[in-house]
Short mmCIF file of C-alpha atoms and ligand atoms in Angstrom, two decimals:
data_model
loop_
_atom_site.label_atom_id
_atom_site.label_comp_id
_atom_site.label_asym_id
_atom_site.label_seq_id
_atom_site.Cartn_x
_atom_site.Cartn_y
_atom_site.Cartn_z
CA UNK A 1 274.67 152.04 102.05
CA UNK A 2 272.33 151.66 104.98
CA UNK A 3 273.84 151.90 108.40
CA UNK A 4 272.06 149.37 110.64
CA UNK A 5 273.96 150.34 113.74
CA UNK A 6 271.84 152.29 116.17
CA UNK A 7 272.95 155.83 116.70
CA UNK A 8 275.00 156.32 119.81
CA UNK A 9 272.19 158.11 121.62
CA UNK A 10 269.82 155.14 121.28
CA UNK A 11 271.13 153.05 124.15
CA UNK A 12 270.02 155.32 126.99
CA UNK A 13 266.68 155.70 125.22
CA UNK A 14 266.27 151.91 125.25
CA UNK A 15 267.17 151.81 128.93
CA UNK A 16 264.60 154.48 129.77
CA UNK A 17 262.01 152.63 127.68
CA UNK A 18 262.75 149.41 129.55
CA UNK A 19 262.39 151.18 132.92
CA UNK A 20 259.07 152.70 131.87
CA UNK A 21 257.82 149.34 130.61
CA UNK A 22 258.74 147.86 133.98
CA UNK A 23 256.92 150.59 135.88
CA UNK A 24 253.87 150.20 133.64
CA UNK A 25 253.83 146.46 134.25
CA UNK A 26 253.99 147.03 138.01
CA UNK A 27 251.12 149.50 137.80
CA UNK A 28 248.99 146.99 135.89
CA UNK A 29 249.70 144.31 138.50
CA UNK A 30 248.84 146.74 141.31
CA UNK A 31 245.62 147.79 139.56
CA UNK A 32 244.54 144.19 139.04
CA UNK A 33 245.09 143.58 142.74
CA UNK A 34 242.76 146.37 143.86
CA UNK A 35 240.27 146.11 140.99
CA UNK A 36 237.83 143.72 142.72
CA UNK A 37 237.58 146.10 145.66
CA UNK A 38 237.11 149.09 143.35
CA UNK A 39 234.33 147.29 141.49
CA UNK A 40 232.62 146.38 144.74
CA UNK A 41 232.66 149.89 146.10
CA UNK A 42 231.49 151.31 142.77
CA UNK A 43 228.41 149.13 142.95
CA UNK A 44 229.20 146.93 139.97
CA UNK A 45 229.68 143.96 142.25
CA UNK A 46 227.29 144.74 145.06
CA UNK A 47 228.79 144.11 148.48
CA UNK A 48 225.72 142.60 150.10
CA UNK A 49 226.00 140.35 153.12
CA UNK A 50 228.91 139.59 155.37
CA UNK A 51 229.83 137.92 158.62
CA UNK A 52 227.30 137.38 161.38
CA UNK A 53 227.25 135.81 164.81
CA UNK A 54 223.71 135.07 165.99
CA UNK A 55 221.67 132.49 167.90
CA UNK A 56 219.60 129.86 166.12
CA UNK A 57 216.18 128.57 167.19
CA UNK A 58 217.78 125.83 169.28
CA UNK A 59 219.76 128.37 171.31
CA UNK A 60 223.07 127.59 169.61
CA UNK A 61 225.43 130.38 168.61
CA UNK A 62 226.10 130.21 164.88
CA UNK A 63 228.18 132.24 162.44
CA UNK A 64 228.01 132.66 158.68
CA UNK A 65 231.10 130.42 158.45
CA UNK A 66 229.03 127.49 159.77
CA UNK A 67 227.12 127.54 156.48
CA UNK A 68 230.17 127.77 154.19
CA UNK A 69 229.94 125.17 151.46
CA UNK A 70 226.17 125.61 151.22
CA UNK A 71 224.05 128.17 149.44
CA UNK A 72 222.20 130.41 151.88
CA UNK A 73 218.70 131.66 151.13
CA UNK A 74 218.38 134.56 153.54
CA UNK A 75 215.21 136.45 154.40
CA UNK A 76 214.75 139.19 156.99
CA UNK A 77 211.47 139.83 158.79
CA UNK A 78 209.78 139.28 162.14
CA UNK A 79 207.51 136.66 163.61
CA UNK A 80 204.69 139.07 164.47
CA UNK A 81 204.49 140.23 160.82
CA UNK A 82 200.83 139.95 159.81
CA UNK A 83 201.14 139.04 156.13
CA UNK A 84 204.31 139.66 154.11
CA UNK A 85 206.72 137.51 156.12
CA UNK A 86 204.49 134.41 156.33
CA UNK A 87 203.81 134.56 152.59
CA UNK A 88 207.46 134.96 151.64
CA UNK A 89 208.75 132.34 154.09
CA UNK A 90 206.06 129.98 152.80
CA UNK A 91 207.33 130.51 149.25
CA UNK A 92 210.92 130.02 150.36
CA UNK A 93 210.02 126.76 152.13
CA UNK A 94 208.09 125.51 149.08
CA UNK A 95 211.03 126.37 146.81
CA UNK A 96 213.29 124.36 149.11
CA UNK A 97 210.88 121.41 148.90
CA UNK A 98 211.01 121.59 145.10
CA UNK A 99 214.74 120.78 145.14
CA UNK A 100 216.01 117.23 144.92
CA UNK A 101 217.34 115.67 148.15
CA UNK A 102 220.90 116.08 146.83
CA UNK A 103 220.23 119.75 146.09
CA UNK A 104 218.61 120.31 149.49
CA UNK A 105 221.79 119.06 151.15
CA UNK A 106 223.60 122.02 149.60
CA UNK A 107 221.13 124.74 150.59
CA UNK A 108 220.14 126.28 153.90
CA UNK A 109 217.09 128.55 154.18
CA UNK A 110 217.61 131.19 156.89
CA UNK A 111 215.19 133.64 158.50
CA UNK A 112 216.83 136.51 160.39
CA UNK A 113 214.69 138.69 162.64
CA UNK A 114 214.56 142.47 162.31
CA UNK A 115 212.75 142.53 165.69
CA UNK A 116 215.12 140.86 168.17
CA UNK A 117 213.37 142.42 171.18
CA UNK A 118 210.25 140.30 170.71
CA UNK A 119 211.73 137.46 168.64
CA UNK A 120 213.30 135.40 171.39
CA UNK A 121 214.86 132.01 170.69
CA UNK A 122 211.65 130.24 171.79
CA UNK A 123 209.50 132.55 169.69
CA UNK A 124 211.70 131.88 166.64
CA UNK A 125 211.62 128.12 167.29
CA UNK A 126 207.84 127.88 167.26
CA UNK A 127 207.59 130.23 164.28
CA UNK A 128 210.07 128.61 161.86
CA UNK A 129 208.56 125.19 162.61
CA UNK A 130 205.40 126.41 160.85
CA UNK A 131 207.25 126.55 157.54
CA UNK A 132 209.93 123.88 157.29
CA UNK A 133 212.03 121.71 159.59
CA UNK A 134 214.98 122.92 157.50
CA UNK A 135 214.33 126.61 158.13
CA UNK A 136 216.92 128.19 160.44
CA UNK A 137 215.66 131.09 162.56
CA UNK A 138 218.31 133.53 163.77
CA UNK A 139 218.02 136.15 166.47
CA UNK A 140 220.35 137.86 168.94
CA UNK A 141 220.67 141.05 170.92
CA UNK A 142 219.72 144.25 169.06
CA UNK A 143 223.43 145.08 168.97
CA UNK A 144 224.18 141.75 167.30
CA UNK A 145 221.36 141.98 164.79
CA UNK A 146 221.82 145.60 163.74
CA UNK A 147 225.15 145.22 161.89
CA UNK A 148 223.74 142.23 160.00
CA UNK A 149 220.84 144.36 158.77
CA UNK A 150 223.37 146.96 157.64
CA UNK A 151 225.52 144.38 155.84
CA UNK A 152 222.51 143.10 153.92
CA UNK A 153 221.21 146.63 153.40
CA UNK A 154 217.92 145.75 155.03
CA UNK A 155 215.50 148.53 155.81
CA UNK A 156 213.60 148.03 159.07
CA UNK A 157 211.76 150.65 161.13
CA UNK A 158 209.50 150.16 164.10
CA UNK A 159 206.12 151.82 163.62
CA UNK A 160 205.42 153.72 166.84
CA UNK A 161 202.06 154.16 168.52
CA UNK A 162 200.76 150.66 169.13
CA UNK A 163 202.58 149.95 172.37
CA UNK A 164 203.83 146.38 172.63
CA UNK A 165 201.87 145.40 169.52
CA UNK A 166 203.98 147.56 167.24
CA UNK A 167 204.56 146.58 163.64
CA UNK A 168 207.88 146.86 161.83
CA UNK A 169 208.14 148.23 158.32
CA UNK A 170 210.82 146.29 156.53
CA UNK A 171 212.21 145.52 153.10
CA UNK A 172 211.18 142.14 151.70
CA UNK A 173 213.96 140.53 149.68
CA UNK A 174 215.27 136.97 149.57
CA UNK A 175 219.05 136.91 149.18
CA UNK A 176 220.79 133.99 147.53
CA UNK A 177 224.36 133.69 148.78
CA UNK A 178 226.88 131.34 147.15
CA UNK A 179 228.90 128.59 148.83
CA UNK A 180 231.55 131.14 149.83
CA UNK A 181 228.97 133.33 151.54
CA UNK A 182 229.09 135.90 148.75
CA UNK A 183 225.98 137.53 147.33
CA UNK A 184 224.83 135.87 144.09
CA UNK A 185 221.36 137.18 143.36
CA UNK A 186 218.09 138.12 145.02
CA UNK A 187 214.39 137.43 144.64
CA UNK A 188 211.56 139.82 145.31
CA UNK A 189 209.49 139.00 148.36
CA UNK A 190 206.62 138.05 146.06
CA UNK A 191 208.65 135.66 143.88
CA UNK A 192 206.96 132.30 143.27
CA UNK A 193 208.39 129.05 144.66
CA UNK A 194 209.37 127.83 141.15
CA UNK A 195 211.18 131.13 140.45
CA UNK A 196 213.19 130.79 143.64
CA UNK A 197 213.88 127.07 143.06
CA UNK A 198 215.06 127.77 139.50
CA UNK A 199 217.49 130.43 140.73
CA UNK A 200 218.88 128.05 143.33
CA UNK A 201 219.26 125.20 140.82
CA UNK A 202 221.02 127.53 138.38
CA UNK A 203 223.59 128.56 140.97
CA UNK A 204 224.11 124.94 142.07
CA UNK A 205 224.62 123.90 138.45
CA UNK A 206 227.22 126.66 138.02
CA UNK A 207 229.27 124.94 140.70
NI1 NI B 1 207.20 141.05 157.40
#
């Protein structure tokens, strides 16, 4: 005959097993809670971008939250830049023009200066007007701009030796941020207007 009754010693074993299962489940829940942060810091989900509080070309203080609900195309440079910045901002403005009116309503192109000392509000206003009436130009005090450069991992270094006519070496990347202000993708500074427009349309189509 087969005895189906569990041996007497089995009950505590079951209890211990249940406790361990419970602990394991808690650990899984805890891990899932911190996983996004772990992924971000490990570089798998690059933490690019973040909050800012700057002044636009009309003199109004704006924050990143003001653009929530829209995609942000963000480029960093300076108005005295001889070649790279005008070319890239021109491409960004053309890409914006290639969107439909409904798409344009959901996108804001933003130029943030890496040279706040020379790029005053008035200087930014006359500069961004060269490219697009939709282009937002953001500046601020050096102390306000610096953390934004760090958040976006922008490289910018003043080239010494030319007095007030100094140039600024800087990285040239267009960042595409989603409607929640989170980094989605980037374009090289020499990307074509259609390439940029396609990327924007793709993200808009994704929701
Ligand atoms: Ni430049």
